[in-house]
């Protein structure tokens, strides 16, 4: 199959149904007519499997360079080093095989090459300065197309945004969506997804669930974004449970349903409903070494509990009711899935009594994902700084109950300790 990922967007396209080496070779030859392919490959895939070698063999001598492994959170120094190589080799296509950090790196690299940004000062000029709505007509759009073969459920391959960390300051900066940075083609491979460590697969899947929940619960969501988010949950939540229970690592359809669910989740995000505090606070945890998926495992139930608790303090009665109605909509979606309902009931929860926070927490625990910051080495001594930096994040401001005071963030962090 080969079709647009989103009917109302020109890119990316989706390809699935063929084994990924054959699909990649076909599109390199016939879709992009590329001759010089630079591969950004997962370090673990390169070390522990022959997945990257299979890809190189299928491309029959068109590979001019391979970067095997990049540091999580996409360091500027590494992006600049690869961008210089890509420029020197005159590569005409970037191909990523791996997780979200590689995808972000490819976007930044393509933008850097297009704008001759091969040092920190020039790369900083390409950032969006924390304002993703800003238009940048002064920047040249990337000329090198990207093919992405994702092995996680982070969904970054569907986005025109990218995030990269300045090694010198340890601050993470955004790039895009002006000019657009996303891949032109995404190749879905449930077979390749089988190589992803379960903890990483499941935690990034919860990140996609977080996209859906915070979209539906946003005061600014639309019927279209709500529908896409609900459809994503119908695929993701049972698919993640099946993946977690797949001891023999044979359930290809569970992986594929999760991959399709991520596409739907990103369709919801493209509806431009601003997200909430799970994402906003989570952004601050990345520099402390916490993966995006793990931040969602810990923060999402706590943020939902905070929003429900403080709904009565919302700006007006209608908004207070809206918060609870939206949470009920997510709850109904979860309980509508038989295997999810069984899992929740096995943990002592009842459909009519358990709130959204409790159900999300039970579901995440069922996947054996981390439930506290302490379990990930983030102690209370970090909370004050986390709270201060979180207040600067735009998605804390657009939370269902806007976070404007440090005490509000501290209340959420205390639930996550």
PDB file of C-alpha atoms in Angstrom, residues 229-331:
ATOM      1  CA  UNK A 229      -7.829  10.902  18.826  1.00  0.00           C
ATOM      2  CA  UNK A 230     -10.611   8.471  19.746  1.00  0.00           C
ATOM      3  CA  UNK A 231      -9.869   6.321  16.686  1.00  0.00           C
ATOM      4  CA  UNK A 232      -6.200   6.305  17.675  1.00  0.00           C
ATOM      5  CA  UNK A 233      -7.049   5.138  21.198  1.00  0.00           C
ATOM      6  CA  UNK A 234      -9.192   2.313  19.785  1.00  0.00           C
ATOM      7  CA  UNK A 235      -6.083   1.025  17.975  1.00  0.00           C
ATOM      8  CA  UNK A 236      -3.326   1.957  20.421  1.00  0.00           C
ATOM      9  CA  UNK A 237      -4.644   0.860  23.789  1.00  0.00           C
ATOM     10  CA  UNK A 238      -5.604  -2.729  22.891  1.00  0.00           C
ATOM     11  CA  UNK A 239      -2.565  -2.971  20.616  1.00  0.00           C
ATOM     12  CA  UNK A 240      -0.245  -1.995  23.453  1.00  0.00           C
ATOM     13  CA  UNK A 241      -1.840  -4.530  25.788  1.00  0.00           C
ATOM     14  CA  UNK A 242      -1.460  -7.252  23.166  1.00  0.00           C
ATOM     15  CA  UNK A 243       2.163  -6.233  22.600  1.00  0.00           C
ATOM     16  CA  UNK A 244       2.862  -6.402  26.335  1.00  0.00           C
ATOM     17  CA  UNK A 245       1.373  -9.895  26.566  1.00  0.00           C
ATOM     18  CA  UNK A 246       3.164 -11.159  23.447  1.00  0.00           C
ATOM     19  CA  UNK A 247       5.802 -13.232  25.204  1.00  0.00           C
ATOM     20  CA  UNK A 248       6.682 -15.123  22.010  1.00  0.00           C
ATOM     21  CA  UNK A 249       7.120 -11.887  20.043  1.00  0.00           C
ATOM     22  CA  UNK A 250       4.891 -13.119  17.212  1.00  0.00           C
ATOM     23  CA  UNK A 251       1.898 -10.749  17.217  1.00  0.00           C
ATOM     24  CA  UNK A 252       2.665  -8.691  14.113  1.00  0.00           C
ATOM     25  CA  UNK A 253      -0.861  -7.308  13.952  1.00  0.00           C
ATOM     26  CA  UNK A 254      -0.570  -5.825  17.455  1.00  0.00           C
ATOM     27  CA  UNK A 255       2.479  -3.851  16.329  1.00  0.00           C
ATOM     28  CA  UNK A 256       0.823  -2.801  13.095  1.00  0.00           C
ATOM     29  CA  UNK A 257      -2.334  -1.610  14.867  1.00  0.00           C
ATOM     30  CA  UNK A 258      -0.142   0.467  17.175  1.00  0.00           C
ATOM     31  CA  UNK A 259       1.635   1.966  14.164  1.00  0.00           C
ATOM     32  CA  UNK A 260      -1.682   2.879  12.537  1.00  0.00           C
ATOM     33  CA  UNK A 261      -2.856   4.278  15.865  1.00  0.00           C
ATOM     34  CA  UNK A 262       0.126   6.621  15.945  1.00  0.00           C
ATOM     35  CA  UNK A 263      -0.846   7.901  12.508  1.00  0.00           C
ATOM     36  CA  UNK A 264      -4.343   8.674  13.840  1.00  0.00           C
ATOM     37  CA  UNK A 265      -2.879  10.286  16.968  1.00  0.00           C
ATOM     38  CA  UNK A 266      -0.771  12.599  14.839  1.00  0.00           C
ATOM     39  CA  UNK A 267      -3.820  13.406  12.716  1.00  0.00           C
ATOM     40  CA  UNK A 268      -5.417  14.593  15.954  1.00  0.00           C
ATOM     41  CA  UNK A 269      -2.352  16.658  16.853  1.00  0.00           C
ATOM     42  CA  UNK A 270      -2.349  18.239  13.398  1.00  0.00           C
ATOM     43  CA  UNK A 271      -5.786  19.615  14.300  1.00  0.00           C
ATOM     44  CA  UNK A 272      -3.718  22.186  16.221  1.00  0.00           C
ATOM     45  CA  UNK A 273      -5.552  21.857  19.534  1.00  0.00           C
ATOM     46  CA  UNK A 274      -2.866  22.910  22.031  1.00  0.00           C
ATOM     47  CA  UNK A 275      -1.859  20.148  24.414  1.00  0.00           C
ATOM     48  CA  UNK A 276      -1.580  20.245  28.183  1.00  0.00           C
ATOM     49  CA  UNK A 277       0.650  19.947  31.209  1.00  0.00           C
ATOM     50  CA  UNK A 278       1.681  16.330  30.718  1.00  0.00           C
ATOM     51  CA  UNK A 279       3.530  17.487  27.629  1.00  0.00           C
ATOM     52  CA  UNK A 280       4.530  20.853  29.107  1.00  0.00           C
ATOM     53  CA  UNK A 281       6.131  19.474  32.259  1.00  0.00           C
ATOM     54  CA  UNK A 282       7.448  16.469  30.358  1.00  0.00           C
ATOM     55  CA  UNK A 283       9.510  18.726  28.117  1.00  0.00           C
ATOM     56  CA  UNK A 284      11.554  19.748  31.155  1.00  0.00           C
ATOM     57  CA  UNK A 285      12.384  16.156  32.083  1.00  0.00           C
ATOM     58  CA  UNK A 286      14.225  15.343  28.868  1.00  0.00           C
ATOM     59  CA  UNK A 287      17.441  17.137  29.899  1.00  0.00           C
ATOM     60  CA  UNK A 288      17.375  15.069  33.115  1.00  0.00           C
ATOM     61  CA  UNK A 289      17.620  11.888  31.064  1.00  0.00           C
ATOM     62  CA  UNK A 290      13.958  10.850  31.149  1.00  0.00           C
ATOM     63  CA  UNK A 291      12.600   9.606  27.822  1.00  0.00           C
ATOM     64  CA  UNK A 292       9.506  11.250  26.352  1.00  0.00           C
ATOM     65  CA  UNK A 293       7.488   8.056  26.698  1.00  0.00           C
ATOM     66  CA  UNK A 294       8.431   7.629  30.335  1.00  0.00           C
ATOM     67  CA  UNK A 295       7.421  11.215  31.121  1.00  0.00           C
ATOM     68  CA  UNK A 296       3.938  10.443  29.805  1.00  0.00           C
ATOM     69  CA  UNK A 297       3.720   7.234  31.860  1.00  0.00           C
ATOM     70  CA  UNK A 298       4.330   9.234  35.012  1.00  0.00           C
ATOM     71  CA  UNK A 299       2.749  12.615  34.336  1.00  0.00           C
ATOM     72  CA  UNK A 300      -0.436  11.885  32.383  1.00  0.00           C
ATOM     73  CA  UNK A 301      -2.418  10.257  35.235  1.00  0.00           C
ATOM     74  CA  UNK A 302      -1.288  12.988  37.648  1.00  0.00           C
ATOM     75  CA  UNK A 303      -2.257  15.812  35.289  1.00  0.00           C
ATOM     76  CA  UNK A 304      -5.682  14.242  34.734  1.00  0.00           C
ATOM     77  CA  UNK A 305      -6.154  13.989  38.514  1.00  0.00           C
ATOM     78  CA  UNK A 306      -5.100  17.621  38.957  1.00  0.00           C
ATOM     79  CA  UNK A 307      -7.484  18.824  36.248  1.00  0.00           C
ATOM     80  CA  UNK A 308     -10.432  16.900  37.683  1.00  0.00           C
ATOM     81  CA  UNK A 309      -9.667  18.109  41.209  1.00  0.00           C
ATOM     82  CA  UNK A 310      -9.481  21.751  40.173  1.00  0.00           C
ATOM     83  CA  UNK A 311     -12.291  21.773  37.626  1.00  0.00           C
ATOM     84  CA  UNK A 312     -14.435  23.591  40.168  1.00  0.00           C
ATOM     85  CA  UNK A 313     -11.923  26.452  40.099  1.00  0.00           C
ATOM     86  CA  UNK A 314     -12.143  26.834  36.325  1.00  0.00           C
ATOM     87  CA  UNK A 315     -12.917  30.219  34.817  1.00  0.00           C
ATOM     88  CA  UNK A 316     -16.641  29.513  34.649  1.00  0.00           C
ATOM     89  CA  UNK A 317     -19.153  26.765  35.319  1.00  0.00           C
ATOM     90  CA  UNK A 318     -19.374  25.761  31.666  1.00  0.00           C
ATOM     91  CA  UNK A 319     -15.610  25.260  31.449  1.00  0.00           C
ATOM     92  CA  UNK A 320     -15.616  23.248  34.679  1.00  0.00           C
ATOM     93  CA  UNK A 321     -18.277  20.941  33.274  1.00  0.00           C
ATOM     94  CA  UNK A 322     -16.399  20.689  29.978  1.00  0.00           C
ATOM     95  CA  UNK A 323     -13.275  19.382  31.737  1.00  0.00           C
ATOM     96  CA  UNK A 324     -15.210  16.520  33.317  1.00  0.00           C
ATOM     97  CA  UNK A 325     -17.212  15.749  30.165  1.00  0.00           C
ATOM     98  CA  UNK A 326     -14.030  15.468  28.121  1.00  0.00           C
ATOM     99  CA  UNK A 327     -12.407  13.164  30.683  1.00  0.00           C
ATOM    100  CA  UNK A 328     -15.547  11.002  30.617  1.00  0.00           C
ATOM    101  CA  UNK A 329     -15.239  10.780  26.828  1.00  0.00           C
ATOM    102  CA  UNK A 330     -11.744   9.324  27.167  1.00  0.00           C
ATOM    103  CA  UNK A 331     -12.922   6.948  29.891  1.00  0.00           C
TER     104      UNK A 331
END
